[in-house]
């Protein structure tokens, strides 16, 4: 491998950008079909209520209204939605989500009626003319209230509002290791509810051809094939008659994985009305009806020795699932959370128990990081608190605990296949000038400035996932990925992938892999994705899987192309196949570089087919289904330096350094972009964002005025560095970079803020660390005076 | 439903250099006029509350959120949208800078972001990073963490200074 790489590892500008920077992208809302009509959804003013009657007559009379449809209409035509992750050994309850409510509403994002009209303005007018009589029912939004006896019950199928109970024990018994510990630290952490807030809201357009029975649905999806499979099932139509197209998708972060009522409703109505139907979610609906993330109450116990060694972790979690169990929801606070609770550390005991709890709130599902940020937050907060209680530097506590060598079988049973945890940790400290900042901190503290330094060392399981493991946990499908590589007669290449990037840039990075391996210009490669009629069945884009799993499939398919091309080249060069070498896009006879044919010559010969060896079929295409042997385990250390204003309590990030090892980086430009965006979402959880419900189940933060996603003024520059330890089992050596930032950043920033307040005696404040919460914590601890006096 | 904006009004304006005329309901928003009547779908709708800025276009030389302007209010105006920014097939320096600096991921906020910067860089050809951040405060992005958007804006300013002038977009 002495050959210089031309594409892999290079900062290549994106192939998708020319259309997106000129306004020529195609998002679902940009689709306009002849005869198209518009749907709008009525959502209830109550979070929990019985529907007594619905009067649609006034709405139906409004000129331009085509029809108004209630739950009764859909009840027998469309099956209710259920989760696709049927968690095993957890007593998962079969909760059903009717696409339009007919007896009860269980959260304010439920749908009680659908208007279809000639234009969207009229559809929204008509919503206001629908009269619904409700019988309000008692509401529960808080998980700790929801599990109490006598709490309002959401579903008959789930007594006590418990949707599942999942336990996991790894390594030694916690109580045993606790006996060897010098300190036991107990904490209750709230990992607050977040709202993914992709800039494009969800949308769907459906069109039906009664003559062929073909239904086409354009939908904002991260996984069009999964959408097709589930939608075909709930609509009761044959899978091959349903075509799902996810065109350009304006961000997802997990929120466009699930199948929701909206797309199912427009699909059914397009069939019934004989006209294409479009629905575009309003931003308010996006807040109410599209999944939320996180939302745990975690009771944590950590057993540690005097030298900082953490022996064991015991966690009891109540995970808020919202009103229904969304597509992937059961796996998030369990598999993706519990198995990460030993982190990059040599912890000897992990003991987790998670209850999935139903409440009158928006369903919670995978939001960027999905379970892994929650686990990392617990561990990294605890590392700092242990350090504090033992009077140690937080860096030293991590040095004691970090795994020295990979491969390493963690106490959870996961085998971390590759990594230099300590080395990367030290590198981050060095780049961020950790010890210099410690000096600055103590000097400035004397002047009354509150500076804090926060460390976060993380590991994540991603590259989801080996199918046998996915299936063993109850996931509805395997988690392999597919790629079809089609070489055209002119040597140009189309690649059809089951992945579905929606901002990550794999139209470019996959093309880099193909161009590198075939020795052809990147301009000759086109990546096609998002259309079930064009691409082989695939699992989509989430869980940092697109490069390590989808990209590996690209590599494997291209290898098959090369194998066949070599046979054809041998025939063309009248040489033995084993004497044929391939380099820089040319096949040549070993030792005779003058005797060569180009990849393009071979492609043409594959189609003219008159000079093929007898055992070789015409054409040049190959399909690969890549099922990973193991998860991949990106890891790294992030360091945040913050300043808390002692008068306004506003937090400013002075420096943010990310050092990530995501294995081989295909395109550093794009990988850095993933880190930047991920880190900012992590910072947002630490400092700004939280979904707030009132006691009646009204979402008080139901728009960008009240739910604070950061603007450019609220976040710092992010310094991103990579270490590359190839994943040994992955053909590309890639591990995935989509979620590292979000996982690492939240505790880095929270640790930094609490480090700034440490000398005052504040140990913990729950997120987000808004000025109000910091002020309140200081006030309640009677520390405001101490702060004024300089904190000494 | 009188008085609710259902009366039809005639509007005429110049969009990306071309005169257009149409009869629309008085309550129709400019963004819907551009997208649904003219088919210029490069301008996006990201919220209902004028927070996100995805719908930003240039109206009479100034950046406006087209979800906050009725179509009739733009009667007689000159509008520039993302589709009209490149000149004779040549990308505007801001577009080039976004491409070169990976200033976009999903691309949904990008047209609005670019149009806001088009106005801003006209008024401030030598901005600091802080000024750029302030300028795009009304445009939300969920993908990039703004790092490469800020970089793109500074690079675009640099490009325009190199040619010695702010570059006017469109025909």
Short mmCIF file of N, CA and C in Angstrom, two decimals, chain A residues 442-535:
data_model
loop_
_atom_site.label_atom_id
_atom_site.label_comp_id
_atom_site.label_asym_id
_atom_site.label_seq_id
_atom_site.Cartn_x
_atom_site.Cartn_y
_atom_site.Cartn_z
N UNK A 442 -6.71 29.41 38.66
CA UNK A 442 -6.48 29.76 40.06
C UNK A 442 -6.05 31.23 40.20
N UNK A 443 -5.29 31.71 39.21
CA UNK A 443 -4.94 33.15 39.24
C UNK A 443 -6.18 34.03 39.13
N UNK A 444 -7.01 33.71 38.14
CA UNK A 444 -8.17 34.56 37.87
C UNK A 444 -9.22 34.46 38.97
N UNK A 445 -9.25 33.31 39.61
CA UNK A 445 -10.21 33.12 40.70
C UNK A 445 -9.96 34.16 41.80
N UNK A 446 -8.70 34.45 42.01
CA UNK A 446 -8.36 35.45 43.01
C UNK A 446 -8.91 36.83 42.64
N UNK A 447 -9.05 37.04 41.32
CA UNK A 447 -9.59 38.33 40.86
C UNK A 447 -11.12 38.28 40.76
N UNK A 448 -11.70 37.16 41.13
CA UNK A 448 -13.15 37.07 41.11
C UNK A 448 -13.73 36.49 39.82
N UNK A 449 -12.85 36.06 38.91
CA UNK A 449 -13.37 35.44 37.68
C UNK A 449 -13.60 33.95 37.91
N UNK A 450 -14.68 33.44 37.32
CA UNK A 450 -15.04 32.04 37.51
C UNK A 450 -14.74 31.27 36.23
N UNK A 451 -13.57 30.64 36.20
CA UNK A 451 -13.18 29.87 35.02
C UNK A 451 -13.20 28.39 35.39
N UNK A 452 -13.69 27.58 34.48
CA UNK A 452 -13.75 26.14 34.75
C UNK A 452 -13.26 25.35 33.56
N UNK A 453 -12.71 24.18 33.85
CA UNK A 453 -12.21 23.31 32.79
C UNK A 453 -12.92 21.96 32.93
N UNK A 454 -13.47 21.49 31.83
CA UNK A 454 -14.21 20.23 31.88
C UNK A 454 -13.65 19.23 30.90
N UNK A 455 -13.54 17.99 31.37
CA UNK A 455 -13.04 16.91 30.51
C UNK A 455 -14.18 15.92 30.28
N UNK A 456 -14.19 15.36 29.08
CA UNK A 456 -15.12 14.27 28.82
C UNK A 456 -14.40 13.24 27.97
N UNK A 457 -14.24 12.05 28.53
CA UNK A 457 -13.65 10.94 27.77
C UNK A 457 -14.77 9.95 27.51
N UNK A 458 -14.94 9.62 26.27
CA UNK A 458 -16.10 8.79 25.93
C UNK A 458 -15.67 7.64 25.04
N UNK A 459 -16.54 6.64 24.99
CA UNK A 459 -16.45 5.64 23.93
C UNK A 459 -17.89 5.38 23.54
N UNK A 460 -18.12 4.98 22.30
CA UNK A 460 -19.48 4.66 21.92
C UNK A 460 -19.49 3.40 21.08
N UNK A 461 -20.59 2.68 21.15
CA UNK A 461 -20.78 1.56 20.25
C UNK A 461 -21.58 2.09 19.09
N UNK A 462 -21.01 2.00 17.89
CA UNK A 462 -21.82 2.42 16.75
C UNK A 462 -21.47 1.56 15.56
N UNK A 463 -21.67 2.12 14.36
CA UNK A 463 -21.58 1.24 13.20
C UNK A 463 -22.63 0.17 13.34
N UNK A 464 -23.84 0.61 13.71
CA UNK A 464 -24.91 -0.34 14.04
C UNK A 464 -25.33 -1.12 12.81
N UNK A 465 -25.30 -2.43 12.90
CA UNK A 465 -24.81 -3.28 13.99
C UNK A 465 -24.76 -4.71 13.48
N UNK A 466 -23.99 -5.59 14.12
CA UNK A 466 -24.03 -7.00 13.72
C UNK A 466 -25.47 -7.52 13.81
N UNK A 467 -25.95 -8.10 12.73
CA UNK A 467 -27.37 -8.46 12.68
C UNK A 467 -27.76 -9.46 13.77
N UNK A 468 -26.87 -10.41 14.05
CA UNK A 468 -27.25 -11.42 15.06
C UNK A 468 -27.43 -10.76 16.43
N UNK A 469 -26.65 -9.71 16.70
CA UNK A 469 -26.81 -9.02 17.98
C UNK A 469 -28.07 -8.16 17.96
N UNK A 470 -28.27 -7.45 16.84
CA UNK A 470 -29.48 -6.63 16.73
C UNK A 470 -30.72 -7.49 16.93
N UNK A 471 -30.73 -8.63 16.28
CA UNK A 471 -31.90 -9.51 16.38
C UNK A 471 -32.04 -10.07 17.81
N UNK A 472 -30.92 -10.41 18.42
CA UNK A 472 -30.99 -10.96 19.78
C UNK A 472 -31.58 -9.95 20.76
N UNK A 473 -31.43 -8.66 20.46
CA UNK A 473 -32.00 -7.66 21.36
C UNK A 473 -33.46 -7.36 21.01
N UNK A 474 -33.97 -8.00 19.94
CA UNK A 474 -35.37 -7.79 19.58
C UNK A 474 -35.59 -6.79 18.47
N UNK A 475 -34.52 -6.27 17.88
CA UNK A 475 -34.69 -5.34 16.75
C UNK A 475 -35.32 -6.09 15.60
N UNK A 476 -36.25 -5.42 14.90
CA UNK A 476 -37.07 -6.09 13.90
C UNK A 476 -36.34 -6.57 12.66
N UNK A 477 -35.17 -6.04 12.41
CA UNK A 477 -34.44 -6.39 11.20
C UNK A 477 -32.98 -6.63 11.55
N UNK A 478 -32.22 -7.13 10.57
CA UNK A 478 -30.76 -7.12 10.71
C UNK A 478 -30.27 -5.70 10.52
N UNK A 479 -29.01 -5.47 10.79
CA UNK A 479 -28.52 -4.09 10.61
C UNK A 479 -27.30 -4.03 9.69
N UNK A 480 -27.37 -4.87 8.66
CA UNK A 480 -26.37 -4.83 7.59
C UNK A 480 -26.68 -3.65 6.67
N UNK A 481 -25.87 -3.46 5.65
CA UNK A 481 -26.19 -2.45 4.63
C UNK A 481 -25.86 -3.00 3.25
N UNK A 482 -26.56 -2.45 2.25
CA UNK A 482 -26.43 -2.94 0.89
C UNK A 482 -25.88 -1.88 -0.05
N UNK A 483 -25.20 -2.34 -1.07
CA UNK A 483 -24.77 -1.44 -2.14
C UNK A 483 -24.74 -2.20 -3.46
N UNK A 484 -25.32 -1.60 -4.47
CA UNK A 484 -25.22 -2.13 -5.83
C UNK A 484 -24.34 -1.17 -6.62
N UNK A 485 -23.27 -1.70 -7.18
CA UNK A 485 -22.40 -0.88 -8.03
C UNK A 485 -22.65 -1.28 -9.48
N UNK A 486 -23.02 -0.32 -10.28
CA UNK A 486 -23.30 -0.60 -11.69
C UNK A 486 -22.31 0.19 -12.54
N UNK A 487 -21.49 -0.55 -13.26
CA UNK A 487 -20.54 0.11 -14.18
C UNK A 487 -21.20 0.14 -15.55
N UNK A 488 -21.33 1.33 -16.10
CA UNK A 488 -21.96 1.49 -17.41
C UNK A 488 -20.94 1.23 -18.51
N UNK A 489 -21.39 1.00 -19.77
CA UNK A 489 -20.45 0.66 -20.85
C UNK A 489 -19.32 1.68 -21.04
N UNK A 490 -19.57 2.94 -20.69
CA UNK A 490 -18.51 3.94 -20.86
C UNK A 490 -17.57 4.00 -19.66
N UNK A 491 -17.80 3.15 -18.69
CA UNK A 491 -16.92 3.15 -17.52
C UNK A 491 -17.37 4.11 -16.43
N UNK A 492 -18.47 4.79 -16.66
CA UNK A 492 -19.04 5.62 -15.59
C UNK A 492 -19.75 4.68 -14.61
N UNK A 493 -19.87 5.15 -13.38
CA UNK A 493 -20.36 4.24 -12.35
C UNK A 493 -21.52 4.85 -11.56
N UNK A 494 -22.59 4.09 -11.44
CA UNK A 494 -23.67 4.47 -10.53
C UNK A 494 -23.66 3.52 -9.35
N UNK A 495 -23.81 4.10 -8.18
CA UNK A 495 -23.78 3.31 -6.94
C UNK A 495 -25.11 3.49 -6.24
N UNK A 496 -25.81 2.40 -6.01
CA UNK A 496 -27.14 2.46 -5.40
C UNK A 496 -27.02 1.94 -3.99
N UNK A 497 -27.27 2.81 -3.04
CA UNK A 497 -27.03 2.39 -1.66
C UNK A 497 -28.30 2.43 -0.82
N UNK A 498 -28.39 1.49 0.11
CA UNK A 498 -29.50 1.46 1.05
C UNK A 498 -29.33 2.46 2.18
N UNK A 499 -28.14 3.06 2.28
CA UNK A 499 -27.96 4.15 3.23
C UNK A 499 -28.73 5.35 2.70
N UNK A 500 -29.00 6.31 3.59
CA UNK A 500 -29.68 7.49 3.08
C UNK A 500 -29.18 8.76 3.75
N UNK A 501 -27.99 9.20 3.33
CA UNK A 501 -27.43 10.42 3.93
C UNK A 501 -28.35 11.62 3.73
N UNK A 502 -28.43 12.47 4.74
CA UNK A 502 -29.29 13.65 4.66
C UNK A 502 -28.54 14.83 5.26
N UNK A 503 -27.37 15.07 4.69
CA UNK A 503 -26.52 16.15 5.17
C UNK A 503 -25.10 15.69 5.47
N UNK A 504 -24.95 14.38 5.72
CA UNK A 504 -23.64 13.86 6.13
C UNK A 504 -22.63 13.86 4.99
N UNK A 505 -23.11 13.78 3.74
CA UNK A 505 -22.20 13.95 2.60
C UNK A 505 -21.68 12.67 1.96
N UNK A 506 -22.40 11.56 2.12
CA UNK A 506 -21.88 10.31 1.53
C UNK A 506 -22.01 10.26 0.01
N UNK A 507 -22.74 11.18 -0.60
CA UNK A 507 -22.69 11.24 -2.07
C UNK A 507 -21.26 11.53 -2.50
N UNK A 508 -20.54 12.17 -1.60
CA UNK A 508 -19.13 12.48 -1.87
C UNK A 508 -18.21 11.40 -1.31
N UNK A 509 -18.38 11.05 -0.04
CA UNK A 509 -17.41 10.13 0.57
C UNK A 509 -17.52 8.73 -0.02
N UNK A 510 -18.73 8.28 -0.38
CA UNK A 510 -18.85 6.98 -1.05
C UNK A 510 -18.20 7.05 -2.43
N UNK A 511 -18.38 8.17 -3.12
CA UNK A 511 -17.76 8.32 -4.44
C UNK A 511 -16.23 8.32 -4.30
N UNK A 512 -15.74 8.86 -3.19
CA UNK A 512 -14.29 8.83 -2.96
C UNK A 512 -13.78 7.38 -2.87
N UNK A 513 -14.56 6.55 -2.17
CA UNK A 513 -14.16 5.14 -2.01
C UNK A 513 -14.12 4.45 -3.37
N UNK A 514 -15.16 4.69 -4.17
CA UNK A 514 -15.25 4.04 -5.49
C UNK A 514 -14.14 4.53 -6.40
N UNK A 515 -13.95 5.85 -6.43
CA UNK A 515 -12.93 6.43 -7.31
C UNK A 515 -11.54 5.95 -6.91
N UNK A 516 -11.31 5.86 -5.62
CA UNK A 516 -10.01 5.38 -5.12
C UNK A 516 -9.76 3.95 -5.58
N UNK A 517 -10.75 3.11 -5.35
CA UNK A 517 -10.54 1.68 -5.59
C UNK A 517 -10.52 1.33 -7.07
N UNK A 518 -11.27 2.09 -7.88
CA UNK A 518 -11.29 1.78 -9.32
C UNK A 518 -10.32 2.64 -10.11
N UNK A 519 -9.69 3.58 -9.44
CA UNK A 519 -8.72 4.42 -10.14
C UNK A 519 -9.35 5.29 -11.21
N UNK A 520 -10.57 5.72 -10.96
CA UNK A 520 -11.26 6.57 -11.94
C UNK A 520 -11.52 7.93 -11.32
N UNK A 521 -11.81 8.95 -12.15
CA UNK A 521 -12.08 10.26 -11.58
C UNK A 521 -13.38 10.25 -10.77
N UNK A 522 -13.41 11.02 -9.72
CA UNK A 522 -14.59 11.06 -8.85
C UNK A 522 -15.81 11.57 -9.62
N UNK A 523 -15.57 12.36 -10.63
CA UNK A 523 -16.68 12.89 -11.45
C UNK A 523 -17.41 11.75 -12.18
N UNK A 524 -16.75 10.61 -12.33
CA UNK A 524 -17.36 9.48 -13.05
C UNK A 524 -18.24 8.62 -12.16
N UNK A 525 -18.40 9.04 -10.89
CA UNK A 525 -19.16 8.22 -9.95
C UNK A 525 -20.36 9.00 -9.42
N UNK A 526 -21.51 8.37 -9.44
CA UNK A 526 -22.72 9.00 -8.91
C UNK A 526 -23.30 8.08 -7.84
N UNK A 527 -23.64 8.67 -6.70
CA UNK A 527 -24.24 7.87 -5.63
C UNK A 527 -25.76 8.11 -5.65
N UNK A 528 -26.51 7.03 -5.75
CA UNK A 528 -27.97 7.13 -5.80
C UNK A 528 -28.53 6.54 -4.51
N UNK A 529 -29.43 7.27 -3.88
CA UNK A 529 -29.97 6.78 -2.61
C UNK A 529 -31.36 7.36 -2.38
N UNK A 530 -32.09 6.74 -1.48
CA UNK A 530 -33.34 7.35 -1.03
C UNK A 530 -34.58 6.90 -1.78
N UNK A 531 -34.46 6.00 -2.74
CA UNK A 531 -35.61 5.59 -3.53
C UNK A 531 -35.68 4.07 -3.54
N UNK A 532 -36.75 3.55 -2.95
CA UNK A 532 -36.83 2.08 -2.84
C UNK A 532 -36.96 1.40 -4.20
N UNK A 533 -37.38 2.16 -5.22
CA UNK A 533 -37.48 1.54 -6.53
C UNK A 533 -36.13 1.46 -7.23
N UNK A 534 -35.16 2.19 -6.73
CA UNK A 534 -33.85 2.18 -7.37
C UNK A 534 -32.80 1.41 -6.58
N UNK A 535 -32.91 1.49 -5.27
CA UNK A 535 -31.82 0.95 -4.45
C UNK A 535 -32.21 -0.40 -3.85
#
